[in-house]
Short mmCIF file of N, CA and C in Angstrom, two decimals:
data_model
loop_
_atom_site.label_atom_id
_atom_site.label_comp_id
_atom_site.label_asym_id
_atom_site.label_seq_id
_atom_site.Cartn_x
_atom_site.Cartn_y
_atom_site.Cartn_z
N UNK A 1 -17.46 9.62 -12.07
CA UNK A 1 -17.47 9.66 -10.61
C UNK A 1 -17.29 11.10 -10.08
N UNK A 2 -18.17 11.38 -9.26
CA UNK A 2 -18.10 12.83 -8.71
C UNK A 2 -17.06 13.01 -7.66
N UNK A 3 -16.69 14.19 -7.35
CA UNK A 3 -15.60 14.52 -6.37
C UNK A 3 -16.01 14.05 -4.99
N UNK A 4 -17.29 14.26 -4.51
CA UNK A 4 -17.63 13.79 -3.19
C UNK A 4 -17.47 12.27 -3.12
N UNK A 5 -17.93 11.59 -4.14
CA UNK A 5 -17.79 10.12 -4.09
C UNK A 5 -16.38 9.58 -4.06
N UNK A 6 -15.46 10.30 -4.79
CA UNK A 6 -14.03 9.97 -4.77
C UNK A 6 -13.46 10.18 -3.44
N UNK A 7 -13.87 11.27 -2.79
CA UNK A 7 -13.30 11.69 -1.42
C UNK A 7 -13.72 10.57 -0.39
N UNK A 8 -14.98 10.25 -0.46
CA UNK A 8 -15.57 9.31 0.49
C UNK A 8 -14.91 7.89 0.21
N UNK A 9 -14.76 7.45 -1.02
CA UNK A 9 -14.17 6.22 -1.35
C UNK A 9 -12.74 6.15 -0.88
N UNK A 10 -12.03 7.21 -1.06
CA UNK A 10 -10.59 7.31 -0.63
C UNK A 10 -10.49 7.13 0.85
N UNK A 11 -11.27 7.80 1.61
CA UNK A 11 -11.28 7.78 3.11
C UNK A 11 -11.73 6.37 3.53
N UNK A 12 -12.72 5.72 2.87
CA UNK A 12 -13.25 4.38 3.23
C UNK A 12 -12.11 3.36 2.98
N UNK A 13 -11.42 3.46 1.82
CA UNK A 13 -10.37 2.48 1.60
C UNK A 13 -9.20 2.56 2.57
N UNK A 14 -8.87 3.89 2.80
CA UNK A 14 -7.77 4.11 3.80
C UNK A 14 -8.05 3.60 5.10
N UNK A 15 -9.18 3.90 5.60
CA UNK A 15 -9.62 3.49 6.98
C UNK A 15 -9.84 1.96 7.04
N UNK A 16 -10.45 1.34 5.95
CA UNK A 16 -10.73 0.01 5.97
C UNK A 16 -9.48 -0.87 6.02
N UNK A 17 -8.47 -0.55 5.11
CA UNK A 17 -7.27 -1.37 5.07
C UNK A 17 -6.30 -0.98 6.31
N UNK A 18 -6.47 0.26 6.86
CA UNK A 18 -5.67 0.46 7.97
C UNK A 18 -6.11 -0.39 9.16
N UNK A 19 -7.43 -0.54 9.24
CA UNK A 19 -8.02 -1.35 10.29
C UNK A 19 -7.72 -2.78 10.12
N UNK A 20 -7.99 -3.26 8.97
CA UNK A 20 -7.72 -4.76 8.68
C UNK A 20 -6.21 -5.01 8.87
N UNK A 21 -5.33 -4.12 8.41
CA UNK A 21 -3.81 -4.30 8.57
C UNK A 21 -3.45 -4.24 9.99
N UNK A 22 -4.06 -3.32 10.73
CA UNK A 22 -3.73 -3.13 12.18
C UNK A 22 -4.07 -4.39 12.96
N UNK A 23 -5.26 -4.89 12.71
CA UNK A 23 -5.70 -6.11 13.42
C UNK A 23 -4.88 -7.35 13.01
N UNK A 24 -4.51 -7.49 11.74
CA UNK A 24 -3.68 -8.67 11.32
C UNK A 24 -2.34 -8.51 11.86
N UNK A 25 -1.69 -7.37 11.82
CA UNK A 25 -0.35 -7.16 12.41
C UNK A 25 -0.29 -7.48 13.91
N UNK A 26 -1.45 -7.03 14.58
CA UNK A 26 -1.43 -7.30 15.99
C UNK A 26 -1.60 -8.73 16.30
N UNK A 27 -2.52 -9.46 15.57
CA UNK A 27 -2.74 -10.82 15.88
C UNK A 27 -1.61 -11.77 15.44
N UNK A 28 -1.14 -11.49 14.26
CA UNK A 28 -0.07 -12.38 13.70
C UNK A 28 1.28 -12.01 14.18
N UNK A 29 1.44 -10.85 14.85
CA UNK A 29 2.80 -10.33 15.33
C UNK A 29 3.78 -10.17 14.14
N UNK A 30 3.27 -9.71 13.05
CA UNK A 30 4.04 -9.46 11.89
C UNK A 30 3.74 -7.98 11.45
N UNK A 31 4.78 -7.22 11.21
CA UNK A 31 4.49 -5.73 11.00
C UNK A 31 3.95 -5.41 9.63
N UNK A 32 4.41 -6.16 8.59
CA UNK A 32 4.08 -5.72 7.24
C UNK A 32 3.18 -6.67 6.57
N UNK A 33 2.27 -7.54 7.27
CA UNK A 33 1.52 -8.52 6.67
C UNK A 33 0.50 -7.94 5.65
N UNK A 34 -0.17 -6.93 5.98
CA UNK A 34 -1.22 -6.46 5.03
C UNK A 34 -0.52 -5.76 3.87
N UNK A 35 0.54 -5.09 4.01
CA UNK A 35 1.26 -4.46 2.89
C UNK A 35 1.65 -5.53 1.83
N UNK A 36 1.92 -6.79 2.31
CA UNK A 36 2.27 -7.78 1.32
C UNK A 36 0.98 -8.43 0.80
N UNK A 37 0.01 -8.53 1.62
CA UNK A 37 -1.20 -9.14 1.01
C UNK A 37 -2.07 -8.22 0.11
N UNK A 38 -1.99 -6.94 0.31
CA UNK A 38 -2.77 -5.95 -0.31
C UNK A 38 -2.72 -6.10 -1.83
N UNK A 39 -1.45 -6.15 -2.46
CA UNK A 39 -1.49 -6.23 -3.95
C UNK A 39 -2.35 -7.57 -4.45
N UNK A 40 -2.41 -8.62 -3.61
CA UNK A 40 -3.30 -9.77 -4.07
C UNK A 40 -4.67 -9.33 -3.96
N UNK A 41 -5.04 -8.60 -2.97
CA UNK A 41 -6.46 -8.08 -2.85
C UNK A 41 -6.73 -7.24 -3.91
N UNK A 42 -5.93 -6.37 -4.38
CA UNK A 42 -6.09 -5.48 -5.54
C UNK A 42 -6.35 -6.31 -6.82
N UNK A 43 -5.52 -7.35 -6.93
CA UNK A 43 -5.65 -8.24 -8.13
C UNK A 43 -7.07 -8.90 -8.17
N UNK A 44 -7.47 -9.34 -7.01
CA UNK A 44 -8.81 -9.99 -6.93
C UNK A 44 -9.96 -8.99 -7.14
N UNK A 45 -9.68 -7.66 -6.84
CA UNK A 45 -10.78 -6.68 -7.01
C UNK A 45 -10.83 -6.31 -8.53
N UNK A 46 -9.68 -6.17 -9.13
CA UNK A 46 -9.60 -5.59 -10.45
C UNK A 46 -9.86 -6.72 -11.54
N UNK A 47 -9.35 -7.88 -11.33
CA UNK A 47 -9.29 -8.91 -12.35
C UNK A 47 -10.66 -9.67 -12.38
N UNK A 48 -11.14 -10.05 -13.58
CA UNK A 48 -12.38 -10.83 -13.77
C UNK A 48 -12.07 -12.29 -13.94
N UNK A 49 -10.86 -12.68 -13.79
CA UNK A 49 -10.31 -14.11 -13.98
C UNK A 49 -10.48 -14.85 -12.63
N UNK A 50 -10.92 -16.05 -12.62
CA UNK A 50 -10.90 -16.80 -11.43
C UNK A 50 -9.60 -17.12 -10.86
N UNK A 51 -9.42 -17.39 -9.61
CA UNK A 51 -8.17 -17.66 -9.08
C UNK A 51 -7.48 -18.95 -9.62
N UNK A 52 -8.31 -19.96 -9.84
CA UNK A 52 -7.74 -21.23 -10.38
C UNK A 52 -7.26 -21.13 -11.79
N UNK A 53 -7.72 -20.12 -12.59
CA UNK A 53 -7.31 -19.95 -13.92
C UNK A 53 -5.87 -19.47 -13.96
N UNK A 54 -5.29 -18.77 -12.96
CA UNK A 54 -3.96 -18.45 -12.89
C UNK A 54 -3.06 -19.67 -12.92
N UNK A 55 -3.49 -20.85 -12.44
CA UNK A 55 -2.73 -21.96 -12.38
C UNK A 55 -2.92 -22.85 -13.59
N UNK A 56 -4.15 -22.85 -14.14
CA UNK A 56 -4.46 -23.70 -15.32
C UNK A 56 -3.99 -23.10 -16.65
N UNK A 57 -4.23 -21.83 -16.70
CA UNK A 57 -3.79 -21.09 -18.01
C UNK A 57 -3.11 -19.75 -17.59
N UNK A 58 -1.92 -19.78 -17.19
CA UNK A 58 -1.33 -18.60 -16.55
C UNK A 58 -1.08 -17.46 -17.67
N UNK A 59 -0.75 -17.78 -18.79
CA UNK A 59 -0.43 -16.70 -19.85
C UNK A 59 -1.62 -15.95 -20.20
N UNK A 60 -2.79 -16.63 -20.37
CA UNK A 60 -3.95 -15.88 -20.76
C UNK A 60 -4.52 -15.05 -19.61
N UNK A 61 -4.42 -15.58 -18.41
CA UNK A 61 -4.97 -14.88 -17.22
C UNK A 61 -4.04 -13.65 -16.81
N UNK A 62 -2.80 -13.80 -17.09
CA UNK A 62 -1.82 -12.71 -16.85
C UNK A 62 -2.03 -11.62 -17.80
N UNK A 63 -2.26 -11.95 -19.06
CA UNK A 63 -2.55 -10.95 -20.09
C UNK A 63 -3.84 -10.19 -19.76
N UNK A 64 -4.89 -10.95 -19.41
CA UNK A 64 -6.14 -10.34 -19.01
C UNK A 64 -5.92 -9.41 -17.80
N UNK A 65 -5.14 -9.78 -16.93
CA UNK A 65 -4.82 -8.92 -15.66
C UNK A 65 -4.10 -7.73 -16.15
N UNK A 66 -3.19 -7.87 -17.04
CA UNK A 66 -2.44 -6.66 -17.58
C UNK A 66 -3.33 -5.70 -18.27
N UNK A 67 -4.20 -6.23 -19.00
CA UNK A 67 -5.16 -5.31 -19.80
C UNK A 67 -6.18 -4.67 -18.76
N UNK A 68 -6.57 -5.32 -17.77
CA UNK A 68 -7.49 -4.81 -16.71
C UNK A 68 -6.74 -3.65 -15.93
N UNK A 69 -5.51 -3.96 -15.63
CA UNK A 69 -4.74 -2.90 -14.87
C UNK A 69 -4.50 -1.66 -15.68
N UNK A 70 -4.21 -1.89 -16.96
CA UNK A 70 -3.90 -0.72 -17.92
C UNK A 70 -5.27 0.07 -18.01
N UNK A 71 -6.44 -0.58 -18.04
CA UNK A 71 -7.63 0.15 -18.34
C UNK A 71 -8.29 0.78 -17.06
N UNK A 72 -7.62 0.75 -15.96
CA UNK A 72 -8.06 1.50 -14.74
C UNK A 72 -8.08 2.91 -14.92
N UNK A 73 -9.21 3.58 -14.47
CA UNK A 73 -9.32 5.06 -14.60
C UNK A 73 -8.45 5.69 -13.52
N UNK A 74 -8.14 7.00 -13.62
CA UNK A 74 -7.32 7.65 -12.54
C UNK A 74 -8.02 7.63 -11.20
N UNK A 75 -9.33 7.68 -11.10
CA UNK A 75 -10.00 7.67 -9.83
C UNK A 75 -9.90 6.36 -9.23
N UNK A 76 -9.91 5.25 -10.03
CA UNK A 76 -9.78 3.91 -9.42
C UNK A 76 -8.34 3.70 -8.85
N UNK A 77 -7.34 4.28 -9.66
CA UNK A 77 -5.98 4.15 -9.15
C UNK A 77 -5.74 4.93 -7.80
N UNK A 78 -6.40 6.11 -7.74
CA UNK A 78 -6.29 6.89 -6.46
C UNK A 78 -6.91 6.11 -5.31
N UNK A 79 -8.13 5.50 -5.56
CA UNK A 79 -8.80 4.77 -4.43
C UNK A 79 -7.91 3.57 -4.11
N UNK A 80 -7.39 2.83 -5.01
CA UNK A 80 -6.72 1.65 -4.69
C UNK A 80 -5.31 1.98 -3.98
N UNK A 81 -4.75 3.17 -4.35
CA UNK A 81 -3.56 3.58 -3.79
C UNK A 81 -3.86 4.07 -2.33
N UNK A 82 -4.95 4.57 -2.10
CA UNK A 82 -5.32 5.06 -0.59
C UNK A 82 -5.47 3.74 0.21
N UNK A 83 -5.91 2.69 -0.30
CA UNK A 83 -5.91 1.44 0.42
C UNK A 83 -4.56 0.84 0.75
N UNK A 84 -3.65 0.97 -0.23
CA UNK A 84 -2.15 0.64 0.04
C UNK A 84 -1.64 1.56 1.09
N UNK A 85 -1.89 2.84 1.06
CA UNK A 85 -1.39 3.73 2.11
C UNK A 85 -1.84 3.39 3.46
N UNK A 86 -3.16 2.92 3.48
CA UNK A 86 -3.74 2.52 4.75
C UNK A 86 -3.05 1.29 5.35
N UNK A 87 -2.67 0.36 4.37
CA UNK A 87 -2.02 -0.86 4.84
C UNK A 87 -0.64 -0.60 5.38
N UNK A 88 0.07 0.37 4.60
CA UNK A 88 1.42 0.69 5.01
C UNK A 88 1.37 1.48 6.39
N UNK A 89 0.40 2.38 6.52
CA UNK A 89 0.32 3.10 7.73
C UNK A 89 -0.01 2.27 8.97
N UNK A 90 -0.70 1.23 8.69
CA UNK A 90 -0.94 0.33 9.86
C UNK A 90 0.35 -0.39 10.39
N UNK A 91 1.21 -0.71 9.40
CA UNK A 91 2.52 -1.28 9.72
C UNK A 91 3.38 -0.25 10.51
N UNK A 92 3.33 0.99 10.00
CA UNK A 92 4.17 1.99 10.69
C UNK A 92 3.67 2.28 12.12
N UNK A 93 2.32 2.34 12.28
CA UNK A 93 1.75 2.48 13.57
C UNK A 93 2.03 1.38 14.49
N UNK A 94 1.92 0.15 14.03
CA UNK A 94 2.33 -1.05 14.91
C UNK A 94 3.71 -1.02 15.31
N UNK A 95 4.54 -0.62 14.41
CA UNK A 95 6.04 -0.51 14.71
C UNK A 95 6.32 0.59 15.67
N UNK A 96 5.59 1.71 15.60
CA UNK A 96 5.81 2.84 16.57
C UNK A 96 5.31 2.37 17.88
N UNK A 97 4.22 1.70 18.05
CA UNK A 97 3.63 1.23 19.26
C UNK A 97 4.56 0.18 19.93
N UNK A 98 5.13 -0.70 19.15
CA UNK A 98 5.96 -1.67 19.78
C UNK A 98 7.38 -1.07 20.16
N UNK A 99 7.77 -0.05 19.50
CA UNK A 99 9.03 0.61 19.87
C UNK A 99 8.85 1.48 21.20
N UNK A 100 7.65 1.88 21.47
CA UNK A 100 7.35 2.62 22.75
C UNK A 100 6.96 1.69 23.86
N UNK A 101 6.99 0.42 23.63
CA UNK A 101 6.80 -0.62 24.76
C UNK A 101 5.43 -1.17 24.80
N UNK A 102 4.53 -0.85 23.85
CA UNK A 102 3.21 -1.45 23.99
C UNK A 102 3.30 -2.94 23.30
N UNK A 103 2.68 -3.74 24.10
CA UNK A 103 2.65 -5.21 23.57
C UNK A 103 1.22 -5.55 23.29
N UNK A 104 1.01 -6.04 22.21
CA UNK A 104 -0.36 -6.42 21.66
C UNK A 104 -0.37 -7.92 21.66
N UNK A 105 -1.29 -8.59 22.40
CA UNK A 105 -1.59 -9.94 22.42
C UNK A 105 -0.27 -10.66 22.66
#
């Protein structure tokens, strides 16, 4: 992966998950909703195991998840971390806006 693609991907994940987190926090009136949901989204992005298999055969699917997480490349980790940063930033911004008296929905 080239450097321009990495930079664009980082910006896209940051903005995407900031926007989704901001809207969810505003609608659900909960500050850290996306920061809690984001690790589940990462698992769904990274893992090749279906969601139902976590309940039917948890040991096998968790081992597969572990091996998939270990095999991530540094660029993938940077991109996924920028998404988490966007989710956390959305919570911080919502909290600051509420502290300053803005009421959303």
